[in-house]
Each structure stands twice: as structure tokens, then as C-alpha cells.
Short mmCIF file of C-alpha atoms in Angstrom, two decimals:
data_model
loop_
_atom_site.label_atom_id
_atom_site.label_comp_id
_atom_site.label_asym_id
_atom_site.label_seq_id
_atom_site.Cartn_x
_atom_site.Cartn_y
_atom_site.Cartn_z
CA MET X 683 201.92 138.61 79.28
CA GLY X 684 202.75 142.02 80.41
CA LEU X 685 204.60 143.00 83.96
CA GLN X 686 201.44 143.92 85.46
CA MET X 687 199.35 140.83 85.00
CA LYS X 688 197.17 140.75 88.37
CA ASN X 689 197.53 137.31 90.58
CA ILE X 690 193.94 136.44 89.78
CA GLU X 691 194.37 136.92 85.92
CA MET X 692 197.42 134.56 86.37
CA ALA X 693 195.13 132.16 88.03
CA GLN X 694 192.93 131.97 85.32
CA VAL X 695 195.33 131.50 83.03
CA LEU X 696 196.66 128.86 84.59
CA PHE X 697 193.80 127.14 84.99
CA GLU X 698 192.68 127.46 81.30
CA ARG X 699 196.07 126.42 80.53
CA LEU X 700 196.06 123.43 82.78
CA VAL X 701 192.79 122.51 81.90
CA SER X 702 192.92 122.85 78.50
CA ILE X 703 196.32 119.89 78.08
CA GLY X 704 194.35 117.38 80.31
CA VAL X 705 194.03 118.12 84.16
CA SER X 706 190.95 118.57 85.45
CA ARG X 707 191.02 116.98 89.10
CA PHE X 708 192.50 119.65 91.67
CA CYS X 709 193.34 118.75 95.34
CA PHE X 710 193.80 122.03 97.23
CA CYS X 711 194.79 123.38 100.61
CA ALA X 712 193.65 126.87 101.19
CA GLY X 713 196.12 129.36 102.91
CA ALA X 714 196.81 132.81 102.80
CA ARG X 715 199.64 132.93 99.82
CA ASN X 716 197.39 130.24 97.32
CA ALA X 717 194.33 133.15 98.04
CA PRO X 718 194.13 133.74 94.14
CA LEU X 719 194.02 130.10 93.00
CA ILE X 720 191.06 129.50 95.85
CA GLU X 721 189.43 132.40 94.59
CA VAL X 722 189.46 131.01 91.11
CA LEU X 723 188.64 127.84 91.87
CA ASP X 724 185.67 128.69 93.78
CA HIS X 725 184.50 130.25 90.59
CA SER X 726 185.41 127.35 88.28
CA ARG X 727 182.89 124.71 87.06
CA GLY X 728 183.51 121.25 84.98
CA ILE X 729 186.31 120.32 87.03
CA PHE X 730 187.14 118.17 89.92
CA GLN X 731 187.97 120.06 93.40
CA LYS X 732 188.61 118.97 96.74
CA SER X 733 189.68 120.71 100.07
CA PHE X 734 192.15 119.36 102.45
CA PHE X 735 193.84 120.86 105.59
CA ASP X 736 196.49 118.40 105.78
CA GLU X 737 199.19 118.87 102.48
CA ARG X 738 200.38 114.94 102.77
CA SER X 739 197.41 113.85 102.65
CA ALA X 740 196.35 115.63 99.74
CA GLY X 741 198.99 114.93 97.90
CA PHE X 742 198.71 111.18 98.33
CA PHE X 743 194.99 111.58 97.49
CA ALA X 744 196.30 113.31 93.95
CA LEU X 745 198.56 110.23 93.40
CA GLY X 746 195.83 107.97 93.58
CA MET X 747 193.23 109.57 91.72
CA ALA X 748 196.26 109.51 88.93
CA LYS X 749 196.88 106.18 89.74
CA GLN X 750 193.58 105.10 89.11
CA SER X 751 192.66 107.05 86.04
CA GLY X 752 196.09 107.61 84.20
CA GLU X 753 195.63 111.28 84.19
CA ALA X 754 197.32 113.71 85.66
CA ALA X 755 195.77 115.04 88.92
CA ALA X 756 196.70 118.66 90.78
CA VAL X 757 197.64 119.52 94.01
CA ILE X 758 197.85 123.35 95.14
CA THR X 759 199.35 124.52 98.77
CA THR X 760 200.37 127.60 100.13
CA SER X 761 203.77 128.74 100.57
CA GLY X 762 206.46 127.67 103.26
CA THR X 763 206.31 124.26 104.93
CA ALA X 764 202.94 123.62 103.25
CA VAL X 765 204.90 122.86 100.24
CA ALA X 766 207.91 119.95 102.05
CA GLU X 767 204.67 117.86 103.11
CA LEU X 768 204.24 116.89 99.42
CA LEU X 769 207.57 115.25 99.33
CA PRO X 770 206.26 111.88 100.35
CA ALA X 771 203.95 111.74 97.32
CA VAL X 772 206.11 113.24 95.11
CA ILE X 773 208.94 110.32 95.81
CA GLU X 774 206.42 107.70 95.36
CA ALA X 775 204.94 109.45 92.29
CA TYR X 776 208.67 109.76 90.63
CA TYR X 777 209.00 106.04 91.13
CA SER X 778 205.96 104.84 90.04
CA GLY X 779 205.52 106.86 87.32
CA GLN X 780 202.49 108.55 88.14
CA PRO X 781 201.19 111.87 86.62
CA LEU X 782 201.30 114.71 89.45
CA VAL X 783 201.01 117.94 88.97
CA LEU X 784 202.51 120.56 92.11
CA ILE X 785 201.15 124.19 92.23
CA THR X 786 202.99 126.09 95.12
CA ALA X 787 202.02 129.43 95.79
CA ASP X 788 205.11 131.75 96.95
CA ARG X 789 205.90 135.05 97.78
CA PRO X 790 207.89 137.52 95.61
CA ARG X 791 210.85 135.98 94.75
CA ALA X 792 212.80 139.40 96.58
CA TYR X 793 211.86 137.37 99.64
CA ARG X 794 214.06 134.48 99.06
CA GLY X 795 216.79 134.17 101.22
CA SER X 796 215.38 136.47 103.93
CA ALA X 797 213.94 134.20 106.75
CA ALA X 798 210.68 136.31 106.04
CA PRO X 799 207.48 134.44 107.32
CA GLN X 800 206.69 132.11 104.93
CA ALA X 801 209.10 132.35 103.02
CA ILE X 802 211.35 129.24 102.14
CA GLU X 803 213.37 128.39 99.00
CA GLN X 804 210.68 126.51 97.33
CA VAL X 805 212.09 126.12 93.58
CA GLY X 806 214.27 122.69 93.30
CA ILE X 807 212.70 121.52 96.82
CA PHE X 808 211.79 118.06 95.42
CA SER X 809 215.15 117.98 93.95
CA ALA X 810 215.41 114.79 91.13
CA TYR X 811 211.83 113.83 91.60
CA THR X 812 210.58 116.18 89.08
CA LYS X 813 210.95 116.00 85.50
CA ILE X 814 209.64 119.53 85.32
CA VAL X 815 209.80 122.93 87.24
CA TYR X 816 208.73 126.31 86.55
CA ASP X 817 209.38 129.31 88.59
CA ILE X 818 206.51 131.57 87.50
CA GLU X 819 206.60 135.47 88.23
CA ALA X 820 205.00 137.99 85.91
CA PRO X 821 205.62 138.90 83.17
CA PHE X 822 204.92 134.77 82.24
CA ASP X 823 203.69 133.40 78.85
CA PHE X 824 201.65 130.21 80.54
CA ALA X 825 200.95 129.20 76.46
CA THR X 826 204.43 127.18 77.21
CA LEU X 827 203.83 125.33 79.84
CA ASN X 828 203.52 121.80 80.14
CA ILE X 829 203.36 119.09 82.11
CA ALA X 830 205.16 115.65 82.41
CA GLN X 831 202.89 112.63 80.89
CA ALA X 832 204.45 109.81 83.70
CA GLY X 833 206.39 111.73 86.90
CA VAL X 834 205.92 115.32 88.22
CA THR X 835 205.34 118.74 87.12
CA HIS X 836 206.41 121.26 89.83
CA ILE X 837 204.76 124.72 89.07
CA ASN X 838 205.81 127.16 91.50
CA ILE X 839 203.91 130.44 91.23
CA CYS X 840 204.86 133.50 93.07
CA PHE X 841 201.88 136.67 94.12
CA SER X 842 202.94 139.88 95.57
CA GLU X 843 200.34 141.65 97.90
CA PRO X 844 197.54 142.35 97.59
CA LEU X 845 196.66 138.97 96.78
CA ILE X 846 193.34 139.44 95.77
CA ASP X 847 193.41 142.07 93.01
CA GLY X 848 191.12 141.91 90.89
CA SER X 849 187.31 140.65 89.67
CA VAL X 850 187.13 136.91 89.67
CA GLU X 851 185.24 135.77 86.08
CA THR X 852 183.39 132.29 86.29
CA LEU X 853 185.32 129.83 84.33
CA ASP X 854 183.19 126.62 82.76
CA PHE X 855 185.54 123.63 81.87
CA SER X 856 182.57 121.22 81.04
CA TYR X 857 182.89 121.56 77.41
CA GLY X 858 186.75 121.62 77.38
CA ARG X 859 187.48 118.70 79.02
CA GLN X 860 184.58 116.87 77.81
CA LYS X 861 186.27 117.41 74.47
CA LEU X 862 189.49 116.31 76.08
CA ASN X 863 188.44 113.01 77.20
CA GLN X 864 186.58 112.47 74.00
CA ALA X 865 190.09 112.64 72.40
CA LYS X 866 191.97 110.66 74.96
CA SER X 867 192.67 107.12 73.42
CA MET X 868 194.66 104.36 75.02
CA ALA X 869 197.84 103.83 72.74
CA ASP X 870 198.64 100.28 71.26
CA PRO X 871 201.73 98.70 73.50
CA CYS X 872 203.09 97.27 70.03
CA GLU X 873 203.27 100.38 68.43
CA ASN X 874 207.04 101.47 68.77
CA ASN X 875 210.10 101.58 66.61
CA LEU X 876 212.92 98.58 68.29
CA SER X 877 216.39 100.48 68.41
CA ASP X 878 219.06 98.27 67.71
CA ILE X 879 220.43 98.43 71.31
CA GLU X 880 217.24 97.31 72.74
CA SER X 881 216.80 94.23 70.05
CA SER X 882 220.37 93.26 71.06
CA ARG X 883 219.88 93.26 74.84
CA ILE X 884 216.66 90.97 74.10
CA GLU X 885 218.51 88.46 71.54
CA ARG X 886 221.51 88.10 74.02
CA PHE X 887 219.36 87.14 77.07
CA PHE X 888 217.39 84.86 75.05
CA SER X 889 220.14 83.24 73.60
CA HIS X 890 221.85 82.37 76.99
CA VAL X 891 218.66 81.80 78.91
CA LYS X 892 216.58 78.51 77.91
CA LYS X 893 215.53 78.50 81.54
CA PRO X 894 213.75 81.34 82.68
CA LEU X 895 211.54 82.05 85.34
CA VAL X 896 208.96 85.42 84.99
CA ILE X 897 208.05 87.32 87.33
CA VAL X 898 205.08 89.48 86.53
CA GLY X 899 204.85 92.69 88.55
CA GLY X 900 202.03 95.39 88.22
CA LEU X 901 201.05 95.77 84.96
CA LEU X 902 198.91 98.76 83.41
CA PRO X 903 195.66 97.33 81.55
CA GLN X 904 197.16 98.22 78.15
CA THR X 905 200.00 95.83 78.58
CA ARG X 906 198.17 92.70 80.22
CA GLY X 907 196.69 91.03 77.03
CA ALA X 908 199.96 91.06 74.97
CA THR X 909 201.82 90.34 78.51
CA LEU X 910 199.25 87.17 79.01
CA GLU X 911 199.59 86.42 75.05
CA PHE X 912 203.61 86.38 75.17
CA LEU X 913 203.65 83.94 78.51
CA LEU X 914 201.60 81.79 77.04
CA SER X 915 203.99 81.30 73.73
CA LEU X 916 206.88 81.54 76.12
CA LYS X 917 205.74 78.47 78.13
CA ALA X 918 208.24 79.18 81.15
CA PRO X 919 206.86 79.03 84.97
CA VAL X 920 205.43 82.24 85.98
CA TYR X 921 205.20 83.86 89.34
CA LEU X 922 202.07 86.82 88.62
CA GLU X 923 202.02 89.13 91.56
CA ALA X 924 198.48 90.85 92.65
CA PRO X 925 198.89 93.87 91.32
CA SER X 926 199.59 92.26 87.39
CA GLY X 927 195.87 91.89 87.10
CA ILE X 928 196.30 88.66 85.65
CA ARG X 929 197.25 86.39 88.76
CA GLU X 930 194.12 84.38 88.85
CA ASP X 931 193.82 84.14 84.79
CA PRO X 932 192.58 80.55 84.16
CA ARG X 933 194.55 80.65 80.94
CA LEU X 934 197.63 80.76 82.80
CA ALA X 935 196.95 77.80 85.24
CA HIS X 936 199.54 75.42 83.96
CA LEU X 937 202.51 77.56 84.23
CA LYS X 938 202.07 79.19 87.51
CA LEU X 939 204.19 79.28 90.47
CA ARG X 940 201.67 79.79 93.62
CA SER X 941 203.59 78.81 96.59
CA GLY X 942 204.56 81.98 97.35
CA SER X 943 207.76 84.08 97.91
CA ASP X 944 209.17 82.29 100.68
CA GLY X 945 208.70 79.04 98.23
CA LEU X 946 211.42 79.72 96.14
CA SER X 947 215.42 79.87 97.59
CA ALA X 948 218.04 80.76 95.92
CA LYS X 949 219.56 76.91 95.93
CA GLU X 950 216.03 75.79 94.71
CA PHE X 951 216.38 78.54 91.63
CA GLU X 952 219.36 77.26 90.45
CA ARG X 953 217.87 73.88 90.18
CA SER X 954 215.56 74.73 87.76
CA PHE X 955 216.51 78.25 85.95
CA ASP X 956 218.89 79.98 84.90
CA GLY X 957 217.55 83.79 83.93
CA VAL X 958 214.81 85.64 85.35
CA LEU X 959 212.52 87.86 83.22
CA ARG X 960 210.93 90.46 84.80
CA MET X 961 207.83 92.18 83.26
CA GLY X 962 206.00 95.29 85.03
CA SER X 963 206.75 96.85 88.06
CA VAL X 964 209.59 96.29 90.14
CA PRO X 965 208.34 93.00 92.19
CA THR X 966 208.19 92.40 95.88
CA PHE X 967 208.71 88.37 95.52
CA ARG X 968 211.56 87.64 97.65
CA LEU X 969 214.25 85.82 95.29
CA TRP X 970 214.53 89.90 93.45
CA ARG X 971 216.33 90.64 96.23
CA ASP X 972 218.51 87.28 95.97
CA LEU X 973 219.58 88.68 92.16
CA ASP X 974 221.69 91.74 93.90
CA LEU X 975 223.34 89.26 96.68
CA SER X 976 223.87 85.18 96.03
CA LEU X 977 222.16 84.99 92.44
CA GLN X 978 224.45 88.09 90.61
CA HIS X 979 225.61 85.99 87.80
CA VAL X 980 222.38 85.39 87.06
CA PRO X 981 221.04 87.19 83.70
CA VAL X 982 218.14 89.35 83.94
CA LEU X 983 215.83 91.35 81.54
CA SER X 984 213.63 93.97 82.93
CA VAL X 985 210.30 94.82 80.90
CA HIS X 986 208.62 97.98 81.64
CA ASP X 987 207.81 101.46 80.77
CA LEU X 988 209.47 102.81 83.44
CA PRO X 989 213.42 103.19 83.12
CA PHE X 990 214.42 101.53 86.65
CA SER X 991 215.89 98.21 86.76
CA GLY X 992 215.56 97.38 90.35
CA LEU X 993 218.66 96.16 91.25
CA ALA X 994 221.82 97.80 92.51
CA ARG X 995 223.98 95.90 89.76
CA GLU X 996 222.04 96.56 86.98
CA LYS X 997 222.30 100.31 85.41
CA THR X 998 221.09 99.40 82.06
CA PRO X 999 217.35 100.87 81.68
CA ALA X 1000 214.39 98.69 81.70
CA ILE X 1001 213.09 97.60 78.00
CA ASN X 1002 209.58 99.55 77.58
CA PHE X 1003 206.84 96.86 76.28
CA ALA X 1004 206.31 98.22 73.15
CA SER X 1005 210.13 97.42 72.14
CA PHE X 1006 209.88 94.19 74.03
CA PHE X 1007 206.24 93.18 71.83
CA SER X 1008 207.67 94.79 68.91
CA PHE X 1009 210.56 92.11 69.03
CA GLN X 1010 208.27 89.06 69.76
CA SER X 1011 206.31 90.12 67.11
CA ARG X 1012 209.30 90.32 64.04
CA GLU X 1013 211.16 86.86 65.76
CA THR X 1014 210.30 82.91 65.26
CA LYS X 1015 208.60 82.12 68.58
CA THR X 1016 210.38 78.67 68.27
CA ARG X 1017 213.48 80.21 69.35
CA GLN X 1018 211.82 81.19 72.62
CA HIS X 1019 210.28 78.35 73.89
CA ALA X 1020 211.30 77.53 77.83
CA ASP X 1021 213.04 74.07 78.46
CA ASP X 1022 210.33 71.56 78.86
CA VAL X 1023 211.92 69.45 81.29
CA SER X 1024 213.07 72.21 83.87
CA ARG X 1025 209.68 73.91 83.61
CA GLU X 1026 207.90 70.57 84.54
CA ASN X 1027 210.35 70.27 87.11
CA ALA X 1028 209.94 73.66 88.62
CA LEU X 1029 205.80 73.28 88.93
CA GLN X 1030 206.06 69.79 90.25
CA ASP X 1031 208.41 71.31 93.07
CA ASP X 1032 205.97 74.41 93.18
CA GLU X 1033 202.80 71.60 93.78
CA LYS X 1034 204.49 70.34 96.39
CA GLY X 1035 205.43 73.61 98.10
CA MET X 1036 201.93 74.34 97.70
CA ASN X 1037 200.65 71.06 99.45
CA ARG X 1038 202.56 72.27 102.32
CA PHE X 1039 200.96 75.81 102.41
CA GLU X 1040 197.66 74.29 102.46
CA ASN X 1041 198.11 72.13 105.38
CA LEU X 1042 199.60 74.74 107.60
CA ILE X 1043 196.68 77.39 106.79
CA SER X 1044 194.17 74.11 107.79
CA ASN X 1045 196.12 73.75 110.87
CA PHE X 1046 196.56 77.38 111.64
CA LYS X 1047 192.90 78.48 110.85
CA HIS X 1048 193.22 82.05 113.29
CA SER X 1049 196.54 82.56 111.99
CA GLU X 1050 196.94 86.01 109.84
CA VAL X 1051 197.69 84.01 106.49
CA ALA X 1052 194.85 82.14 106.70
CA MET X 1053 192.82 85.55 107.52
CA VAL X 1054 194.01 86.61 104.31
CA ARG X 1055 192.71 84.02 102.28
CA ARG X 1056 189.27 83.92 103.89
CA LEU X 1057 188.97 87.75 102.92
CA SER X 1058 190.20 87.06 99.63
CA GLU X 1059 187.75 84.78 99.28
CA MET X 1060 184.70 87.46 100.56
CA ILE X 1061 185.72 90.39 99.11
CA PRO X 1062 183.72 90.30 95.65
CA SER X 1063 185.86 89.90 92.19
CA THR X 1064 184.08 93.32 90.97
CA ALA X 1065 185.50 95.38 94.13
CA LEU X 1066 188.50 97.28 93.71
CA VAL X 1067 191.43 96.37 96.34
CA PHE X 1068 194.12 98.27 97.65
CA LEU X 1069 197.12 96.83 99.21
CA GLY X 1070 199.24 97.83 101.75
CA ASN X 1071 203.05 97.50 102.09
CA SER X 1072 204.96 95.39 104.03
CA LEU X 1073 202.94 92.06 105.49
CA PRO X 1074 199.84 93.00 103.87
CA ILE X 1075 200.81 92.37 99.98
CA ARG X 1076 202.91 89.75 100.32
CA GLU X 1077 200.55 87.48 102.46
CA TRP X 1078 198.01 88.24 99.70
CA ASP X 1079 200.61 87.45 97.23
CA LEU X 1080 200.85 84.35 99.11
CA ALA X 1081 197.25 83.21 100.46
CA ALA X 1082 194.74 84.69 98.13
CA SER X 1083 192.40 82.64 96.61
CA TYR X 1084 193.06 81.85 93.11
CA GLU X 1085 189.63 80.96 92.69
CA VAL X 1086 188.23 84.30 92.94
CA ALA X 1087 189.88 86.71 90.34
CA HIS X 1088 190.85 90.28 91.34
CA PRO X 1089 191.62 92.28 88.52
CA GLU X 1090 191.60 95.90 89.82
CA ILE X 1091 194.53 95.53 92.49
CA PHE X 1092 196.10 98.79 93.29
CA ALA X 1093 199.28 99.56 95.62
CA ASN X 1094 202.20 102.36 96.29
CA ARG X 1095 205.07 99.57 94.95
CA GLY X 1096 207.14 103.02 93.55
CA ALA X 1097 209.30 104.07 97.06
CA ASN X 1098 207.34 101.12 99.35
CA GLY X 1099 206.40 103.20 101.72
CA ILE X 1100 203.81 102.73 104.41
CA ASP X 1101 203.01 106.38 104.79
CA GLY X 1102 199.84 108.01 103.07
CA LEU X 1103 198.11 104.59 102.00
CA ILE X 1104 194.64 105.53 103.42
CA SER X 1105 194.76 109.13 101.51
CA THR X 1106 195.98 107.52 98.02
CA PHE X 1107 193.48 104.53 98.29
CA LEU X 1108 190.32 107.16 98.80
CA GLY X 1109 191.76 109.11 95.70
CA VAL X 1110 191.50 105.63 93.61
CA ALA X 1111 188.43 105.06 95.29
CA THR X 1112 187.00 108.44 94.25
CA THR X 1113 188.11 108.43 90.93
CA ALA X 1114 186.83 104.48 90.15
CA LYS X 1115 183.52 104.94 91.79
CA LYS X 1116 182.95 101.38 92.72
CA GLU X 1117 183.08 99.44 96.02
CA SER X 1118 186.76 99.52 97.17
CA TRP X 1119 188.59 97.91 100.00
CA LEU X 1120 191.33 98.67 101.87
CA ILE X 1121 193.94 96.39 103.44
CA LEU X 1122 196.65 97.75 105.33
CA GLY X 1123 198.80 96.96 108.43
CA ASP X 1124 198.16 98.97 111.92
CA LEU X 1125 201.21 100.75 112.26
CA SER X 1126 200.24 102.02 108.19
CA ALA X 1127 196.98 103.24 109.60
CA LEU X 1128 198.34 105.15 112.20
CA TYR X 1129 200.34 106.69 109.68
CA ASP X 1130 197.33 108.44 107.97
CA LEU X 1131 195.21 108.66 110.73
CA ASN X 1132 193.77 111.83 109.58
CA ALA X 1133 192.82 110.16 106.10
CA LEU X 1134 189.76 109.65 106.70
CA ALA X 1135 188.47 112.98 107.24
CA ILE X 1136 188.43 113.54 103.60
CA ALA X 1137 186.53 110.14 102.71
CA SER X 1138 183.22 110.83 100.87
CA PRO X 1139 179.57 109.38 102.73
CA ASP X 1140 178.87 108.47 99.24
CA GLU X 1141 181.34 105.65 98.65
CA LYS X 1142 181.25 102.43 99.31
CA LEU X 1143 184.68 102.02 101.35
CA ARG X 1144 185.81 98.71 103.60
CA ILE X 1145 189.30 99.27 105.06
CA VAL X 1146 190.48 96.17 107.26
CA VAL X 1147 192.97 96.99 109.25
CA ILE X 1148 195.17 93.57 109.92
CA ASN X 1149 196.06 94.75 113.71
CA ASN X 1150 199.10 92.51 115.24
CA TYR X 1151 200.26 94.90 117.52
CA GLY X 1152 203.13 96.47 115.94
CA GLY X 1153 205.44 95.93 112.78
CA GLN X 1154 205.61 92.14 112.72
CA ILE X 1155 207.19 91.72 109.54
CA PHE X 1156 210.30 92.41 111.44
CA SER X 1157 210.09 89.86 113.75
CA ARG X 1158 211.35 87.45 111.20
CA LEU X 1159 214.33 89.35 110.33
CA PHE X 1160 215.60 90.74 113.36
CA ARG X 1161 216.04 89.87 117.05
CA SER X 1162 215.33 92.91 118.91
CA ASP X 1163 211.89 94.00 120.06
CA LYS X 1164 212.78 97.68 119.14
CA PHE X 1165 212.13 97.23 115.71
CA LEU X 1166 208.59 96.26 115.80
CA ASN X 1167 206.91 99.43 117.31
CA SER X 1168 204.78 97.35 119.48
CA HIS X 1169 201.65 98.59 120.90
CA ARG X 1170 198.38 97.90 121.90
CA PHE X 1171 195.62 100.38 120.26
CA ALA X 1172 192.16 99.62 119.06
CA PHE X 1173 190.72 101.01 115.93
CA SER X 1174 187.26 101.41 117.33
CA HIS X 1175 187.35 105.04 118.57
CA TRP X 1176 189.06 106.15 115.03
CA ALA X 1177 185.79 104.39 113.35
CA GLU X 1178 183.66 106.43 115.52
CA MET X 1179 185.75 109.40 115.32
CA PHE X 1180 185.01 109.90 111.48
CA GLY X 1181 181.49 108.08 111.19
CA PHE X 1182 182.31 104.97 110.25
CA GLU X 1183 180.76 101.92 111.14
CA TYR X 1184 183.29 99.63 113.24
CA VAL X 1185 183.48 95.72 113.12
CA ARG X 1186 186.02 93.91 115.07
CA CYS X 1187 187.37 90.50 113.66
CA GLU X 1188 188.70 87.38 115.41
CA ASN X 1189 187.62 84.91 112.73
CA MET X 1190 186.87 84.65 109.39
CA SER X 1191 182.93 84.11 109.60
CA ALA X 1192 181.11 85.50 106.11
CA ASP X 1193 178.00 85.80 107.83
CA LYS X 1194 179.49 88.36 110.62
CA VAL X 1195 181.38 90.45 108.44
CA PHE X 1196 179.13 91.01 105.91
CA SER X 1197 176.29 91.10 107.90
CA SER X 1198 177.86 94.05 110.14
CA VAL X 1199 179.43 95.82 106.97
CA GLY X 1200 178.00 99.20 106.10
CA GLN X 1201 178.26 102.12 103.63
CA ARG X 1202 181.92 103.13 105.25
CA THR X 1203 183.22 100.25 107.49
CA ILE X 1204 186.08 99.80 109.52
CA ILE X 1205 187.14 96.03 109.80
CA GLU X 1206 189.70 95.69 112.42
CA LEU X 1207 191.60 91.85 111.85
CA LEU X 1208 192.89 90.58 115.23
CA SER X 1209 194.07 86.77 114.26
CA ASP X 1210 195.49 84.57 116.87
CA GLU X 1211 199.21 85.66 118.00
CA THR X 1212 200.72 82.25 118.68
CA GLU X 1213 199.11 80.28 115.57
CA SER X 1214 200.36 83.55 113.68
CA ALA X 1215 203.85 83.09 114.72
CA GLU X 1216 204.33 79.22 114.58
CA PHE X 1217 202.61 79.57 110.90
CA TRP X 1218 205.27 81.72 109.92
CA ARG X 1219 207.85 79.77 111.74
CA GLN X 1220 206.77 76.15 109.84
CA TRP X 1221 206.63 78.13 106.78
CA SER X 1222 210.16 79.41 107.17
CA ARG X 1223 211.32 75.98 108.02
CA SER X 1224 209.51 73.72 105.08
CA ALA X 1225 210.69 76.79 102.39
CA THR X 1226 214.54 76.28 103.52
CA GLN X 1227 214.17 72.66 103.50
CA GLY X 1228 212.31 72.64 100.39
#
């Protein structure tokens, strides 16, 4: 490409290249400096386009689209602090391995370090959280541009003035995108060359660990079948978190630990288990934190396609699923049967814990946890569910019904933040095109209030706000009320502002909720504060006592 390449020409060639390598979804926040990109988008057909006024929301929405589709989504910003607004979504994409592409317009390089308007140091602004970074100023060979398949690609492109410096041709990407989708295939999770080091690690774990506890976090759909078959052959007790997609699978009923994260203390763990096999994303399970504290001596093997061990004590990368299943396929299964006696003891203890739990939610029917149980029974199995961080995902794991399956569960469990949850959910729902439910806490909702501006009127959206008037998860951890961020806000006017219907729910009558739920509805869930506090007090006491 020559030195005289115009802004419009660069923008056109950039989009042509991105679509050719699999990027067909674009979120954009229009500004002055990214005008060439917006003009070309305006003349493009056959690709997804959505406009935003808030870059942070756009970043999380694009993350949600990537999360649901498995394909890269892009977000386009103008220059300056608009770029910095993407950082929270970038961090989440990095730790959850989602393919996210950032296209940030910039002033020419000569402006850097000058403090001229809208000129900041954009290259490297995301530091370690990007896998590929391009700093583009003409001349540039766009044929060399590629994107990370799992993680963040930052394309910083400099435009000089005049910004709109030529005519814009119509670009029709329909045919190219169709060919791309037809060519796309899902890799076999068992196809991999197992290294000697990986084989040795797996061999060493199973030679030392005869009574494993298996904790299954978030799984991609293509790994669920092989994971389930392995669990059935191993015959070890397994704790299945909601994002695994197999939590309610009846084939695992005889192996499931169901009494929740709080139902297994470090002391109880050592009575029944001698190691932990983690499969999938880093768990919410409380015991996982004990592995860095009182259980540092316990062997742990992590299996996931992202390298993060999830433990401070363990710097060795996780073993990817393909390598792990390759090892399983070549080894005799008799070497990897869990101890029968320890398994039965663990499952009997779990049954006692589950009975205590069921008695508690029967006694405290209007507690928050009991309401989450009822909610899980009411949401159709065919619906998509997105679980918010802090209490909602933990309460769902603890209380959700095992009788009603919810195989499509999503969450932002990379960095576990409460920001951008509504925007991410809307990105997931837009891509899924089906009835979608978001369950989040009140502070998480307050953190992302403007996201409803981007919700489509054509989508079937149910947003459940569990309003306990602050960050009540901290009431069980710290004595000071300063941690709670207490408030007395209600969410009816929020729903009205963005054209959503509103339901105030102080009990979980199915007739009341479903008769009032329209196409787009905010459901404000209000539990009995006294019952909720008493439930947690008694449950924590029973879990401690065993």
C-alpha cells in the first residue's frame, strides 16, 4: 500500500480483511476521529452493526456476542479516553479467552506526547491483556493483519485530516460471510498431540490421588460430551457448577454433590478426598480458595483450554482438554477408578447436607435463596440464562432445581466483576435470538443502568434484579456496614425510562410472575430480609457443624 493511501481506502481495506478472516459483528461508538470507519460501515451490507454511545457498554456487548457465538466480535471507538473505557471488557475477555477485536481510531503518530486534544498514548494502553497489537499508519499491508482466536486483538489506526477524504463504495459482505460460516467447523476435543510433559503430569496426579473430588466449572459445548463420559468412567464424586451445562444431567445423578459450595469444609474434604481434579473454568466453589490456604498440600490437576491455573500456588498451566482426553483414550481405565468406599461416604455426607438445606428453604420460604430455587423452576429449559456475579451465581449453584435442566448458562467468570453484566447479557441474547433471562444483584444493575438503551424491542428479555439493598455477600464476611453500599433504591422508574414492563415480586407465585411478564420485563425480586439473614445464619452453622 502506498504512502498516499487515503483514510477511506484504509477503512475499506481494513473491513474487507477483517470479514475475510471471520469478523462479521461490529459495535461502534461514533466520534470525529473514527469517521472514516463509520462512513464505510454505513455503506456496508451483510455484516452485523450496532451503534452505542457508551464505549464500556459496547465492549461488554461485543464480549457477549463472542461468548455466545464463539466467533470474534469487534468494537470501534474514536480516539482519547473513549479507548480507555474498553479496559474492563478487555480484562474479562483476556481471562475468559473470548475473541474480541478493538478498532481504535487515533490521531497521527506525530501528535503523541503533545497533549493535543483527543491525543493520548493509545498503543499499549491495554498492556498485558492483549495478544496482538497493530499500530497502523499508512503505508500498511493489510494482508498481514490477523486476529487472536482466543483473547484480544487491538488495531490502532491513525487517520489524518481531512477525515473523509474520498468517495465511499458500497461493500456487500453477504456472500463472503456465508462462505465463512459454511466453512466453519467445530474441532474434535480429542484430536491433539499429547506431550511427554503433559502425560507425565496426568500420570503423576492419578498415581498419587485415589480419592479425587472433581469440580466442573464452565465448559464449552464441544467439551461437554467427552467430559461427561470421563466422569462416568472415573466414578468420583463431582460438583457441577451451572455454567458447565451438565449440572442437571440425570446420567450423573449417582455422583453429584448437591449440598452446595458451603456444604464442604476443608476438614470435611480431608475425610473423603485426597486430591482435586478441576475441569473447565476457574470454579466459584468455596473450597477452591482453601486450596491456596489450609489445603496447600492437596494435589490439584486443572484441565481447561485456557492456561490459567486459578491458584496462586500453582504456576503450571492447565492441561487442555484435547491433551487430557488423548491421555484417557490411550490409558487403561482401571487405573482411574475412584475409591468406592470414599465415594459412598462423601455422597452420604452430601445427602445429609442436602436434607438440611431442603429443610431450611422449606422453613424460610421467603428468603432470597428459596426465591432463587423457585425462579429456577419457573424459567423454561429452552431459555438462555445469564447469571450475575457475587451472590446470584452462588445462590443458583446452591439452590437451583436439579429437576429442570438449564443447559445454556452464561456468566462473566474471567475476572468475576460486577460491571458490564447487563451489556454482556444483551450481547449474548442478541446472538442467541431466543428467550433470555438475566439474574443479577442490585449493585450490578446500578453499575450498568444505561445498557438498556441498546436492548432490542424485538427480543424476549427478562431481567431479574435481586434487590437486597446493597452488597449483602459482604455481610457474611465483614462486620462493618461500609462494605454493603446500602441503599433503598427501587427499579420501577428504570424500567419505565427504557420502555420495559415492570413486575415487583415479593413472593414467587408462578401465576403472578408469568401473567405479568411481557416481551421485555424487569422483575424486581424482594426477599424477606429477616428470613434471608436467618437462612444464611443457620446454613453456615450447619455447614460448620457438618
